[in-house]
mmCIF file of C-alpha atoms and ligand atoms in Angstrom:
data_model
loop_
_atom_site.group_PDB
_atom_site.id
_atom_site.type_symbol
_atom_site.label_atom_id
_atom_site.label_comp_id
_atom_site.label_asym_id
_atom_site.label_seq_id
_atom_site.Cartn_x
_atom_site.Cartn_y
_atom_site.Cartn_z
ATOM 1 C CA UNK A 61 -21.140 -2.415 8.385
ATOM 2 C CA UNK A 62 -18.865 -5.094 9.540
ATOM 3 C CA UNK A 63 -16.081 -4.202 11.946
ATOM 4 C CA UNK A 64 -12.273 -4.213 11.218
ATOM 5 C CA UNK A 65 -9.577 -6.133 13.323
ATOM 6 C CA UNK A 66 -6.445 -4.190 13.178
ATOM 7 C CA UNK A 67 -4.335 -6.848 15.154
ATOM 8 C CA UNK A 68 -1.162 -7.264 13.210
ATOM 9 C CA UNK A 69 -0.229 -10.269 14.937
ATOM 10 C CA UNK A 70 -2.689 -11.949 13.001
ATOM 11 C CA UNK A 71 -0.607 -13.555 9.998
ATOM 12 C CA UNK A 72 0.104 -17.024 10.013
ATOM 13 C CA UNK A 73 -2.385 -17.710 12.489
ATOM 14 C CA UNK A 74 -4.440 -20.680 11.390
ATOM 15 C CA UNK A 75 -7.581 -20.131 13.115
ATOM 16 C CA UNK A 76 -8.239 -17.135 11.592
ATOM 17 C CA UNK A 77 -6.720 -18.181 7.813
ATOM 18 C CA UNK A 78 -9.450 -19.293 5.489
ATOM 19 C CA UNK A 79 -9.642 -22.831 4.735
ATOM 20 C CA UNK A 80 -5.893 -23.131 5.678
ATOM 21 C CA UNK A 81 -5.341 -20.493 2.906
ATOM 22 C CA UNK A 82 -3.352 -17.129 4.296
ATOM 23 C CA UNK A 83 -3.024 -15.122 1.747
ATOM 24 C CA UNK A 84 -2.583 -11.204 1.461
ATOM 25 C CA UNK A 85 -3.400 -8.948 -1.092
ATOM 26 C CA UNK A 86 -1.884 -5.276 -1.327
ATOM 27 C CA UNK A 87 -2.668 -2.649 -4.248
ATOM 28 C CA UNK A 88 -0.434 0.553 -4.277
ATOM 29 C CA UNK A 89 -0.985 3.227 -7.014
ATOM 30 C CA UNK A 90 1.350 4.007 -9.899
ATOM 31 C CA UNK A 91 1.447 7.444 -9.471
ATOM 32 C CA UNK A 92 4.538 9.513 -8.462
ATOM 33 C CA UNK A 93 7.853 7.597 -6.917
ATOM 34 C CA UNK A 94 7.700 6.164 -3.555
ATOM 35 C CA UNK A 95 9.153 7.568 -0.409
ATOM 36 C CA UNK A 96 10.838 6.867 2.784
ATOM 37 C CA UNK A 97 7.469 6.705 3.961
ATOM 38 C CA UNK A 98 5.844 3.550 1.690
ATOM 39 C CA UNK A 99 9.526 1.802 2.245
ATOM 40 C CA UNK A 100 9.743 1.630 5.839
ATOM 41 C CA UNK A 101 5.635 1.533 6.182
ATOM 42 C CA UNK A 102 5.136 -1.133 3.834
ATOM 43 C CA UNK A 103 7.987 -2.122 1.545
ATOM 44 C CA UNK A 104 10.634 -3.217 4.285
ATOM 45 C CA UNK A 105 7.432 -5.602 5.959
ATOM 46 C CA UNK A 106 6.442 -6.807 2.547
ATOM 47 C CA UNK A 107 9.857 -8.185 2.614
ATOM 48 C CA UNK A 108 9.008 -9.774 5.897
ATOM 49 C CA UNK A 109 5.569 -10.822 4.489
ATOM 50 C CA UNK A 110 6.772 -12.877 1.759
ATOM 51 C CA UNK A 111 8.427 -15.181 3.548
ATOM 52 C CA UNK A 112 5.311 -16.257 6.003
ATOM 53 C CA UNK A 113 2.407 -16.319 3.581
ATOM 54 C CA UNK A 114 1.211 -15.839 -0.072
ATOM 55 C CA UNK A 115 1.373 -12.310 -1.286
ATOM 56 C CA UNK A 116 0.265 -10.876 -4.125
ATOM 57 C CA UNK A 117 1.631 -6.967 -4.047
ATOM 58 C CA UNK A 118 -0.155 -5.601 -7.392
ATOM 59 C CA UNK A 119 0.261 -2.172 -8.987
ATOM 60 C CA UNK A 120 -3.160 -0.599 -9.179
ATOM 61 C CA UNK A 121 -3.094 1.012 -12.584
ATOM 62 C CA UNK A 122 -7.042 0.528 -13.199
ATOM 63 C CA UNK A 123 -7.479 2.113 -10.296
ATOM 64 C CA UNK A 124 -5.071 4.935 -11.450
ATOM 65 C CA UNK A 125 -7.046 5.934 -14.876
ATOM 66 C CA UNK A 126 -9.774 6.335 -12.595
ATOM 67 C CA UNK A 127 -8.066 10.325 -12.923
ATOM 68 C CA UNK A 128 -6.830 11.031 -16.417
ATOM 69 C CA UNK A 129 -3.284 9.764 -16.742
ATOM 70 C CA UNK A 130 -0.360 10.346 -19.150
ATOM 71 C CA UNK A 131 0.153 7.057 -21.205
ATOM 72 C CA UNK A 132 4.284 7.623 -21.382
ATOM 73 C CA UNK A 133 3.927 8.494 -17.268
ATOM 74 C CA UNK A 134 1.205 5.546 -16.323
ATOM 75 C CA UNK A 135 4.165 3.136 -17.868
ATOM 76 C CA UNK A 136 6.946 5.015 -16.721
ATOM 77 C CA UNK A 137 5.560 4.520 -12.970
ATOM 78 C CA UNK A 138 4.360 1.394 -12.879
ATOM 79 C CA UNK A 139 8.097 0.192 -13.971
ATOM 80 C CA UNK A 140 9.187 2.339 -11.436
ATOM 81 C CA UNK A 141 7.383 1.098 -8.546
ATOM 82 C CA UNK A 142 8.263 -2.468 -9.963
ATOM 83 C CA UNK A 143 11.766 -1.402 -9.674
ATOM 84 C CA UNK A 144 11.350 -0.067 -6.236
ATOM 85 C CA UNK A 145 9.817 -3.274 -4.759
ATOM 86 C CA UNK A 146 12.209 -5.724 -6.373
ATOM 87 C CA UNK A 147 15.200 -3.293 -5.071
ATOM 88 C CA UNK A 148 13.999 -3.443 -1.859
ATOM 89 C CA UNK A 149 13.910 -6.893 -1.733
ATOM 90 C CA UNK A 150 10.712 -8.093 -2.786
ATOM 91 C CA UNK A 151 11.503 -11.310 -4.047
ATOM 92 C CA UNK A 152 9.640 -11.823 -7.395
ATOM 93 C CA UNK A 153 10.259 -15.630 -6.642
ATOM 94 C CA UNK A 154 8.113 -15.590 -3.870
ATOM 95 C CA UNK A 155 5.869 -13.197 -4.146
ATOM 96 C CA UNK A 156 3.533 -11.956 -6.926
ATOM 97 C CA UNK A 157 4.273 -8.704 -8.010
ATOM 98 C CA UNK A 158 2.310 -7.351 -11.407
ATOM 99 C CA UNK A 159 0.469 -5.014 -12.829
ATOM 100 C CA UNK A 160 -3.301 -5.037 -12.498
ATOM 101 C CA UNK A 161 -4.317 -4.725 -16.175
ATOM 102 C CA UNK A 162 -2.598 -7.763 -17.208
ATOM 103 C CA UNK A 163 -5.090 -10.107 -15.115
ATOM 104 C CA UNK A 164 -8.686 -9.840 -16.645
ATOM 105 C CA UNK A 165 -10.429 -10.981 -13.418
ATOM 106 C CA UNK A 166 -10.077 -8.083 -11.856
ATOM 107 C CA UNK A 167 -12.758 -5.951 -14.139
ATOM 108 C CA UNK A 168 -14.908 -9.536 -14.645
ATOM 109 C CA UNK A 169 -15.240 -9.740 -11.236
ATOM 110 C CA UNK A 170 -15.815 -5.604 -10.490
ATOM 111 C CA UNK A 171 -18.539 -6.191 -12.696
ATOM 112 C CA UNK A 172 -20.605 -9.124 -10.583
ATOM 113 C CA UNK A 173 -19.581 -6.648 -7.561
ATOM 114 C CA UNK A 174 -21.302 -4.046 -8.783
ATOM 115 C CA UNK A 175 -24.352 -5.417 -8.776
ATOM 116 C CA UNK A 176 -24.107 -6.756 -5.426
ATOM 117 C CA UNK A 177 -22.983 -3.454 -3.803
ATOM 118 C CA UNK A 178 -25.778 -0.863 -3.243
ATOM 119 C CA UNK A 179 -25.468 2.484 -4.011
ATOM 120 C CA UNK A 180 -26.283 3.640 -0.401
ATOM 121 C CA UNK A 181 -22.999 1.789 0.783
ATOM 122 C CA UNK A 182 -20.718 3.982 -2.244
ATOM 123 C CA UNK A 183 -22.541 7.007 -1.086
ATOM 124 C CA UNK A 184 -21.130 6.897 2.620
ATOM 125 C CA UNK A 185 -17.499 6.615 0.949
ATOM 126 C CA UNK A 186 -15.593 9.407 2.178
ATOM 127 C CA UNK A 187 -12.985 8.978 0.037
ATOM 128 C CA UNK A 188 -14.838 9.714 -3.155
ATOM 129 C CA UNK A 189 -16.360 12.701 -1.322
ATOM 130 C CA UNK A 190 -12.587 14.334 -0.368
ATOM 131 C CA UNK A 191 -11.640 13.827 -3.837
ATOM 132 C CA UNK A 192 -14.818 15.124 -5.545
ATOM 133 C CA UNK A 193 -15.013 18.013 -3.348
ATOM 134 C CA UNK A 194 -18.092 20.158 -5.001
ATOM 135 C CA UNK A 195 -17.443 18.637 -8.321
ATOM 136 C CA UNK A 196 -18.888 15.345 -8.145
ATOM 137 C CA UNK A 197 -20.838 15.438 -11.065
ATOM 138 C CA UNK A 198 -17.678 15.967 -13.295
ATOM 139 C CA UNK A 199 -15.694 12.821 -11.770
ATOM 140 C CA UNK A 200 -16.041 9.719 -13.889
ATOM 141 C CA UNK A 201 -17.934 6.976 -13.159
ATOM 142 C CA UNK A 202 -14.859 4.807 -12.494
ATOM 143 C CA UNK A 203 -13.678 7.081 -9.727
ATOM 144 C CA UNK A 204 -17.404 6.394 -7.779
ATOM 145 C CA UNK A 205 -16.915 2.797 -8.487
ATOM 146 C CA UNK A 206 -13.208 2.719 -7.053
ATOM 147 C CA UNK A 207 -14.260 0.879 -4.116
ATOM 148 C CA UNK A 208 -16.007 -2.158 -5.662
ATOM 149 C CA UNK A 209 -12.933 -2.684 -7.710
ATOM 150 C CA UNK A 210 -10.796 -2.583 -4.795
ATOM 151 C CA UNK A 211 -13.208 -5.232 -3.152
ATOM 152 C CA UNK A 212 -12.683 -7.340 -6.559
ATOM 153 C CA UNK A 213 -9.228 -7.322 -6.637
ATOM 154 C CA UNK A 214 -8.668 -8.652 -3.391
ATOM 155 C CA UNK A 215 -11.933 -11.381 -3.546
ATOM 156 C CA UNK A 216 -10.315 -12.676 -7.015
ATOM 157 C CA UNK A 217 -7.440 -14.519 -4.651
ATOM 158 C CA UNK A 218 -9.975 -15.110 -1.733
ATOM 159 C CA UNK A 219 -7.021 -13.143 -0.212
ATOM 160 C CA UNK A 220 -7.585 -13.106 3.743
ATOM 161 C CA UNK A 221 -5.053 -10.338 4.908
ATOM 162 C CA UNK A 222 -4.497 -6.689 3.238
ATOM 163 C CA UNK A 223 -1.659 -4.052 4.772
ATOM 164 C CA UNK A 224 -3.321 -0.879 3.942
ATOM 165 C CA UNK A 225 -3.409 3.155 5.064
ATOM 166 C CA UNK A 226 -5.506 3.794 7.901
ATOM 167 C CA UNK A 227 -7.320 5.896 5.058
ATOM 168 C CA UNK A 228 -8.331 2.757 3.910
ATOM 169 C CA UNK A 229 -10.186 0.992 6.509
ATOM 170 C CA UNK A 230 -13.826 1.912 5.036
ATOM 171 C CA UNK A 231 -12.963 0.304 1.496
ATOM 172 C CA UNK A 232 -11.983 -2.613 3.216
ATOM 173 C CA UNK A 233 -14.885 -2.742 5.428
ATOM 174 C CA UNK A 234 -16.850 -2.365 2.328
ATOM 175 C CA UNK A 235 -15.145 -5.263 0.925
ATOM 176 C CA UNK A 236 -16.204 -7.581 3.936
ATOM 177 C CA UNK A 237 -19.750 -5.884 3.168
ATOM 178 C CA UNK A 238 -19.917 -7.172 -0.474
ATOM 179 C CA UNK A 239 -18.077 -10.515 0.625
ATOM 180 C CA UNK A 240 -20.758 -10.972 3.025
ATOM 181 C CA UNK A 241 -23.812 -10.117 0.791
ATOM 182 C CA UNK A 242 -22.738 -12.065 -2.352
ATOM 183 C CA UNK A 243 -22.105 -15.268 0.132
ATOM 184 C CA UNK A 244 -25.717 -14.460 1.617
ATOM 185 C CA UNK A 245 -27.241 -13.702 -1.507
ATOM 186 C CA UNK A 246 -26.563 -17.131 -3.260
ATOM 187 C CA UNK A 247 -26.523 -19.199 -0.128
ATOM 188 C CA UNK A 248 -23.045 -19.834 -0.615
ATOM 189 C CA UNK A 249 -21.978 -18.822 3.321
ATOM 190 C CA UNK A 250 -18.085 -19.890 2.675
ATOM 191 C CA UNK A 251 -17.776 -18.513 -1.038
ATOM 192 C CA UNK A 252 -15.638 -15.801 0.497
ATOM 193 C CA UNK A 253 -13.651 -14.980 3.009
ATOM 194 C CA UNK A 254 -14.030 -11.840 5.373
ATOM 195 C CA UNK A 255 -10.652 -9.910 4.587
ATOM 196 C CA UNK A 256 -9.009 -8.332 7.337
ATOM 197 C CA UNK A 257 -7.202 -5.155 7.538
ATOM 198 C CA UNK A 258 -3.283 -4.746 8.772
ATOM 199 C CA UNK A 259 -3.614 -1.334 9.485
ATOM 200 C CA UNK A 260 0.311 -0.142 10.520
ATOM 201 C CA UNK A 261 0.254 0.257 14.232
ATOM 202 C CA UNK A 262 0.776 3.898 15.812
ATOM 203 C CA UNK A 263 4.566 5.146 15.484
ATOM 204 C CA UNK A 264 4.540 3.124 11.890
ATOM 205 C CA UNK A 265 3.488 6.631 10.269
ATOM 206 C CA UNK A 266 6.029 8.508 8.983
ATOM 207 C CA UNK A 267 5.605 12.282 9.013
ATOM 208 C CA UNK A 268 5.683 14.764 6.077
ATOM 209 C CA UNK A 269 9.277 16.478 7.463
ATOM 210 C CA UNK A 270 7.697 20.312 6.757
ATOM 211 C CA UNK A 271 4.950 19.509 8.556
ATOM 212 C CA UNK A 272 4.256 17.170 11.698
ATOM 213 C CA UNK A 273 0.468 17.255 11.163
ATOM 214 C CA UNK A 274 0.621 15.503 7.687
ATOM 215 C CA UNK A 275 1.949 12.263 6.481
ATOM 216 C CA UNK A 276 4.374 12.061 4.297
ATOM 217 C CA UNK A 277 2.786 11.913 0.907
ATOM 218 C CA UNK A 278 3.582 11.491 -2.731
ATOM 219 C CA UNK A 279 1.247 14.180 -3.615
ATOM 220 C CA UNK A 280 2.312 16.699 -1.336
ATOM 221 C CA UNK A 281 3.596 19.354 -3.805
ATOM 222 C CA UNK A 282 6.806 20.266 -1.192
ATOM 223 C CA UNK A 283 9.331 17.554 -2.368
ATOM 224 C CA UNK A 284 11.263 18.612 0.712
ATOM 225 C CA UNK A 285 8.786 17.408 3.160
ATOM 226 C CA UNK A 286 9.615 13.582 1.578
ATOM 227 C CA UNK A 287 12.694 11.369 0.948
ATOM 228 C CA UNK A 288 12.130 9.861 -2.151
ATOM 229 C CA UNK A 289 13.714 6.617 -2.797
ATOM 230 C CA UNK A 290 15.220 8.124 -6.025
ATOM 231 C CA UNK A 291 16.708 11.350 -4.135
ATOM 232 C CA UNK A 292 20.737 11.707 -4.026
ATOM 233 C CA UNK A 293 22.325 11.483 -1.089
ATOM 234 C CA UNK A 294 23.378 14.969 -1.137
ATOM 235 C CA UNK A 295 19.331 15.405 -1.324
ATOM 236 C CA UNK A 296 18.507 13.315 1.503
ATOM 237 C CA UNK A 297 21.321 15.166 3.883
ATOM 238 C CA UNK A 298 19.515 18.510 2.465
ATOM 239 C CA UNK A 299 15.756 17.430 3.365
ATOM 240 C CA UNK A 300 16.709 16.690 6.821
ATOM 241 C CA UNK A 301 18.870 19.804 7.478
ATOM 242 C CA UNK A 302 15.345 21.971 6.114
ATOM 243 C CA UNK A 303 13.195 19.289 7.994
ATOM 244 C CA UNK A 304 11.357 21.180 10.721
ATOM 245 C CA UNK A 305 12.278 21.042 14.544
ATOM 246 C CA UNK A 306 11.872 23.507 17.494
ATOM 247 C CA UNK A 307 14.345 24.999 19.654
ATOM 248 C CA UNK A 308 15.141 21.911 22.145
ATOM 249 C CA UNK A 309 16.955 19.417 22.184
ATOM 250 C CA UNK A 310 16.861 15.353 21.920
ATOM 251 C CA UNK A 311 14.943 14.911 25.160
ATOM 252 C CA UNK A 312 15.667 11.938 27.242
ATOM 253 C CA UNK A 313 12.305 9.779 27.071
ATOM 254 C CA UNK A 314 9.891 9.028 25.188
ATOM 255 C CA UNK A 315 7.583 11.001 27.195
ATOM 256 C CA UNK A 316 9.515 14.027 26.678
ATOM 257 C CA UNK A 317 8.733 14.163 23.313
ATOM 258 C CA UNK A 318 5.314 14.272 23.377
ATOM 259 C CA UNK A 319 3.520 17.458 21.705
ATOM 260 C CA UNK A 320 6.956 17.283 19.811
ATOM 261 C CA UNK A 321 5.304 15.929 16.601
ATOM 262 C CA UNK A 322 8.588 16.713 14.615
ATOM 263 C CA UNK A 323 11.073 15.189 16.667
ATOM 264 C CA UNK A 324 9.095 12.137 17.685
ATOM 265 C CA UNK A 325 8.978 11.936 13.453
ATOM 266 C CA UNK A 326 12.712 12.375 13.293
ATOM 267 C CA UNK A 327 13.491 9.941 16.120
ATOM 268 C CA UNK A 328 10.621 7.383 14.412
ATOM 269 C CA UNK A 329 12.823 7.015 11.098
ATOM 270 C CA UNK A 330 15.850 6.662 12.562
ATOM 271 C CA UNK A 331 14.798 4.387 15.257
ATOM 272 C CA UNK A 332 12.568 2.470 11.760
ATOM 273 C CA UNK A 333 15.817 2.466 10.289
ATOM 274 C CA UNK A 334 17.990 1.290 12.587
ATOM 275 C CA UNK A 335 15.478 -1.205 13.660
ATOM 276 C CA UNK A 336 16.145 0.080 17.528
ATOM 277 C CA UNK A 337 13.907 1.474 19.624
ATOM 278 C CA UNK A 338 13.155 4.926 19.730
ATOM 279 C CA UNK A 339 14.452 4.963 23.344
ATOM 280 C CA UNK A 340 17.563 3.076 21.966
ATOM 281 C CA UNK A 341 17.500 6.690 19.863
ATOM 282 C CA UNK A 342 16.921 8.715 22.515
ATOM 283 C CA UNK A 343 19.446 7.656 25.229
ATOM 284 C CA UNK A 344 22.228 7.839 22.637
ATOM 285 C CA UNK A 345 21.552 11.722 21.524
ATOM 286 C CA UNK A 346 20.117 12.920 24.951
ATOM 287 C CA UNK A 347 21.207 16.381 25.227
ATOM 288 C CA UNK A 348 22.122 17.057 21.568
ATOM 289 C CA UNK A 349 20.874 19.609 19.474
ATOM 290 C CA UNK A 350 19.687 19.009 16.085
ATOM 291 C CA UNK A 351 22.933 20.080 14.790
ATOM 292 C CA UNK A 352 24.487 16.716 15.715
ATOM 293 C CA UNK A 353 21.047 14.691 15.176
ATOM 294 C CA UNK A 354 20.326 15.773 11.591
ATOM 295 C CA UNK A 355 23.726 14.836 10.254
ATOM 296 C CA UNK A 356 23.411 11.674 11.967
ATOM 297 C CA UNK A 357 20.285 10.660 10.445
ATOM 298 C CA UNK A 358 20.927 11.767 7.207
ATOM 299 C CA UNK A 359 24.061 9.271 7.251
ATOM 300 C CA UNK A 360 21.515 6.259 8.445
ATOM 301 C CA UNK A 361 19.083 7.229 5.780
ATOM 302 C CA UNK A 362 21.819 7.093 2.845
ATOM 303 C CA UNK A 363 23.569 3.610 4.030
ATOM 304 C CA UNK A 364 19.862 1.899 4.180
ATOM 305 C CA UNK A 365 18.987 3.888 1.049
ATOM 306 C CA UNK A 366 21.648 4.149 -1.355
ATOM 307 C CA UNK A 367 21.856 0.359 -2.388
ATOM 308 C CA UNK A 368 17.997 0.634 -2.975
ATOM 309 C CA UNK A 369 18.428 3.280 -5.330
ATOM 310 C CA UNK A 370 21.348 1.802 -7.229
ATOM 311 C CA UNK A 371 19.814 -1.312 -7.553
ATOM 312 C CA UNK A 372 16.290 0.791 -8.615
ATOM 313 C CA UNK A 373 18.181 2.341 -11.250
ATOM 314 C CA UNK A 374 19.524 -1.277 -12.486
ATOM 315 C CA UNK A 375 16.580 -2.485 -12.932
ATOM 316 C CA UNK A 376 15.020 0.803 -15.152
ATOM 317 C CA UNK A 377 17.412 0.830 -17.080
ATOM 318 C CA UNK A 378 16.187 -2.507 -18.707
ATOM 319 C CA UNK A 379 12.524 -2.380 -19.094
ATOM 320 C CA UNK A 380 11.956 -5.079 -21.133
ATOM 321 C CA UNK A 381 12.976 -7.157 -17.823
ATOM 322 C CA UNK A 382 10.791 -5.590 -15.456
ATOM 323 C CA UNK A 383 8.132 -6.502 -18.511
ATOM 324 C CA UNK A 384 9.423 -10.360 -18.349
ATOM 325 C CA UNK A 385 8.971 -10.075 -14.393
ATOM 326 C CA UNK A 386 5.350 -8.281 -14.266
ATOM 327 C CA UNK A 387 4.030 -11.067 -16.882
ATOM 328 C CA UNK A 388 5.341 -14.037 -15.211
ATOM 329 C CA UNK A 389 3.613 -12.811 -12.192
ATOM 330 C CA UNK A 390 0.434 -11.846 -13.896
ATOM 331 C CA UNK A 391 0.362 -15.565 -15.094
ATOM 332 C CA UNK A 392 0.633 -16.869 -11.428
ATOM 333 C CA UNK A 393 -2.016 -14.360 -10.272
ATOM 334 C CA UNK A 394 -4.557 -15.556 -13.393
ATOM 335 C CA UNK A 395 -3.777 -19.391 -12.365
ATOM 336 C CA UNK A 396 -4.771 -18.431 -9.225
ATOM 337 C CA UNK A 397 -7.898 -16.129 -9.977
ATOM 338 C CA UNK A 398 -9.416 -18.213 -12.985
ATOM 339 C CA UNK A 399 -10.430 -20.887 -11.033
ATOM 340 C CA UNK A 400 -11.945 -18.968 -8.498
ATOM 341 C CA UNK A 401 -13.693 -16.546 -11.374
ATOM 342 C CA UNK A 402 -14.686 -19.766 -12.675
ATOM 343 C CA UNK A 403 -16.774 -21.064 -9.498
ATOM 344 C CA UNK A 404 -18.110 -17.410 -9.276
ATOM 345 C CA UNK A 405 -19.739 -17.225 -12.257
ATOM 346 C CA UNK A 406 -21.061 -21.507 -11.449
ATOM 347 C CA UNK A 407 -22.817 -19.515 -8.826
ATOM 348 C CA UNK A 408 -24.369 -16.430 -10.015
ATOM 349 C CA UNK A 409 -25.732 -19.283 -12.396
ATOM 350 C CA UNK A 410 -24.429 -18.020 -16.487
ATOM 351 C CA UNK A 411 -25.233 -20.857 -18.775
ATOM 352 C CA UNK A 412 -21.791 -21.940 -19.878
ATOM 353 C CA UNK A 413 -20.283 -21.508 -16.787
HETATM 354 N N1 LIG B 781 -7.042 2.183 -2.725
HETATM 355 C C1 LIG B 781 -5.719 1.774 -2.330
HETATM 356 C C2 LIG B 781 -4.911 3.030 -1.973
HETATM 357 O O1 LIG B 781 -5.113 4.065 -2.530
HETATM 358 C C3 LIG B 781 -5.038 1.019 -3.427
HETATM 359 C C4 LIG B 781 -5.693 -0.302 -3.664
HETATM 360 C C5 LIG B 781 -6.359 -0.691 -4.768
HETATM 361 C C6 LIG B 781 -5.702 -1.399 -2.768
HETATM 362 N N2 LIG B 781 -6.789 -1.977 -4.633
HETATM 363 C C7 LIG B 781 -6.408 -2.437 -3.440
HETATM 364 C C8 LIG B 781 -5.191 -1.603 -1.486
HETATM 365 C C9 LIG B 781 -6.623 -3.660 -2.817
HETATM 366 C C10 LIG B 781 -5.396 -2.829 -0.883
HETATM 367 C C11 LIG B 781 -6.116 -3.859 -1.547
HETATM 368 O O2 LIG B 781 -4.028 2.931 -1.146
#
């Protein structure tokens, strides 16, 4: 298996673009609302993103009937993670945010994929395994297969650069496998690129706030260990009074906190928020008990959040415009794909191509 550079530093670098071409890819389910969590792990550099290369941000929703899904919900989500990224400033000027069933290259290309990756390589996928537990044999066929469309939908756009979950790195190291073997299988050694991983760095992880062990998750079924971006204020100042501490206080370094997975969470959003370090944090509320800390966060979290989710509930409340928005970028993405498709099937050698 090929190895994974985590280096974040890496966009805009030429040398390691391909053929001059940056270009990232990201894929986020449409299933339940996103959280403080996605916004300040991915949404807030998206924002960044857009502005120094390509990106195509696509909502996943092949990937999500993988599990049965509600028709009325499967809409209702995707609409409202459209609504999320726009509101937090995703420009849909600049970058390419849709909805993966509207671009057909997507299956047409998961379907040359598949018969280039071997079943060995879906096998060793551990994510299949966690969700499958002992009940493999009931899981559909699309849910084994998850992986090869992931490596499709980022290959479509030759896209060099994907932001993902460290509980991604072995799809995308199996995308960089099936890259690799279709270029070696029809002699084609540039056909595509490598794609490399920007895993978040360490700190980047935001913590469920019940428990300092887990991430915060979408799925977890405590809604108070999350702040969604949909949640009140009155919510978000209720979350972190519950959210779990001990019985110190706001140490003075960073040191200090270690083994304090909680506060070093705590600390880690506002610091995130506030775009200071967590020292910055630290040397402010030295000495203070949670008492004064909570309170104080909770204020951060609503000025950075409550124009977000004013602006989210603008834009769902007219659908038929986040419709106009997801097909104007699904056009972009095709023009982009088709060509490539195009040259992909030239190679595998289909009479008409
Ligand atoms: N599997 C990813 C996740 O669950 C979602 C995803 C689908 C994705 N296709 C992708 C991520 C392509 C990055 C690139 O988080």
């Amino acid at each position: 298996m090929n190895d994974i550079k985590t280096d974040t530093s890496v966009l805009n670098t030429p040398e390691r673009s391909y053929k001059g071409q940056d270009r990232v890819f990201s894929g986020v389910q449409p299933s339940g609302t996103l959280h403080l969590g996605n916004y300040l792990g991915a949404l807030k550099k998206f924002v960044k993103m857009q502005d120094q290369m390509e990106c195509l941000f696509c909502i996943v929703d092949l990937h999500a009937i993988t599990v049965w899904q509600d028709p009325k919900l499967l809409r209702q989500q995707t609409h409202e993670i459209t609504a999320a990224y726009l509101a937090s400033g995703v420009d849909p000027k600049k970058a390419i945010v849709y909805n993966q069933s509207r671009v057909r290259a997507h299956t047409e290309l998961a379907w040359y994929f598949n018969c280039v990756a071997r079943l060995g390589w879906l096998n060793r996928m551990t994510q299949f395994k966690d969700k499958a537990g002992k009940n493999s044999e009931r899981m559909s066929v699309g849910l084994y297969d998850y992986p090869v469309l992931q490596a499709a939908d980022i290959l479509a756009f030759k896209a060099t650069h994907v932001p993902v979950g460290e509980d991604q790195r072995q799809h995308l190291e199996l995308s960089r496998d099936i890259a690799a073997k279709f270029n070696h299988d029809f002699d084609a050694p540039d056909f595509f690129p490598l794609p490399e991983a920007l895993v978040q760095g360490p700190g980047a992880k935001i913590l469920s706030l019940r428990d300092g062990s887990k991430k915060m998750s979408k799925s977890d079924p405590s809604d108070n260990s999350r702040i969604n971006l949909t949640d009140s204020a009155d919510d978000i100042a209720k979350k972190f009074k519950k959210a779990k501490t001990d019985a110190g206080v706001i140490p003075e370094t960073v040191k200090e906190m270690e083994g304090r997975l909680e506060v070093k969470n705590l600390v880690g959003i506002f610091a995130a928020l506030t775009e200071r370090t967590d020292q910055d944090i630290l040397t402010e509320y030295a000495g203070q008990g949670f008492g004064v800390f909570k309170p104080a966060l909770a204020d951060v979290a609503v000025e950075k959040l409550e124009p977000i989710t004013n602006l989210m509930r603008r834009y769902l409340a007219d659908p038929d415009e986040l419709d106009r928005i997801l097909a104007a970028a699904a056009d972009r993405a095709t023009e982009i794909a088709e060509p490539i498709l195009a040259d992909v099937r030239k190679t595998i050698g289909f009479s008409g191509a």
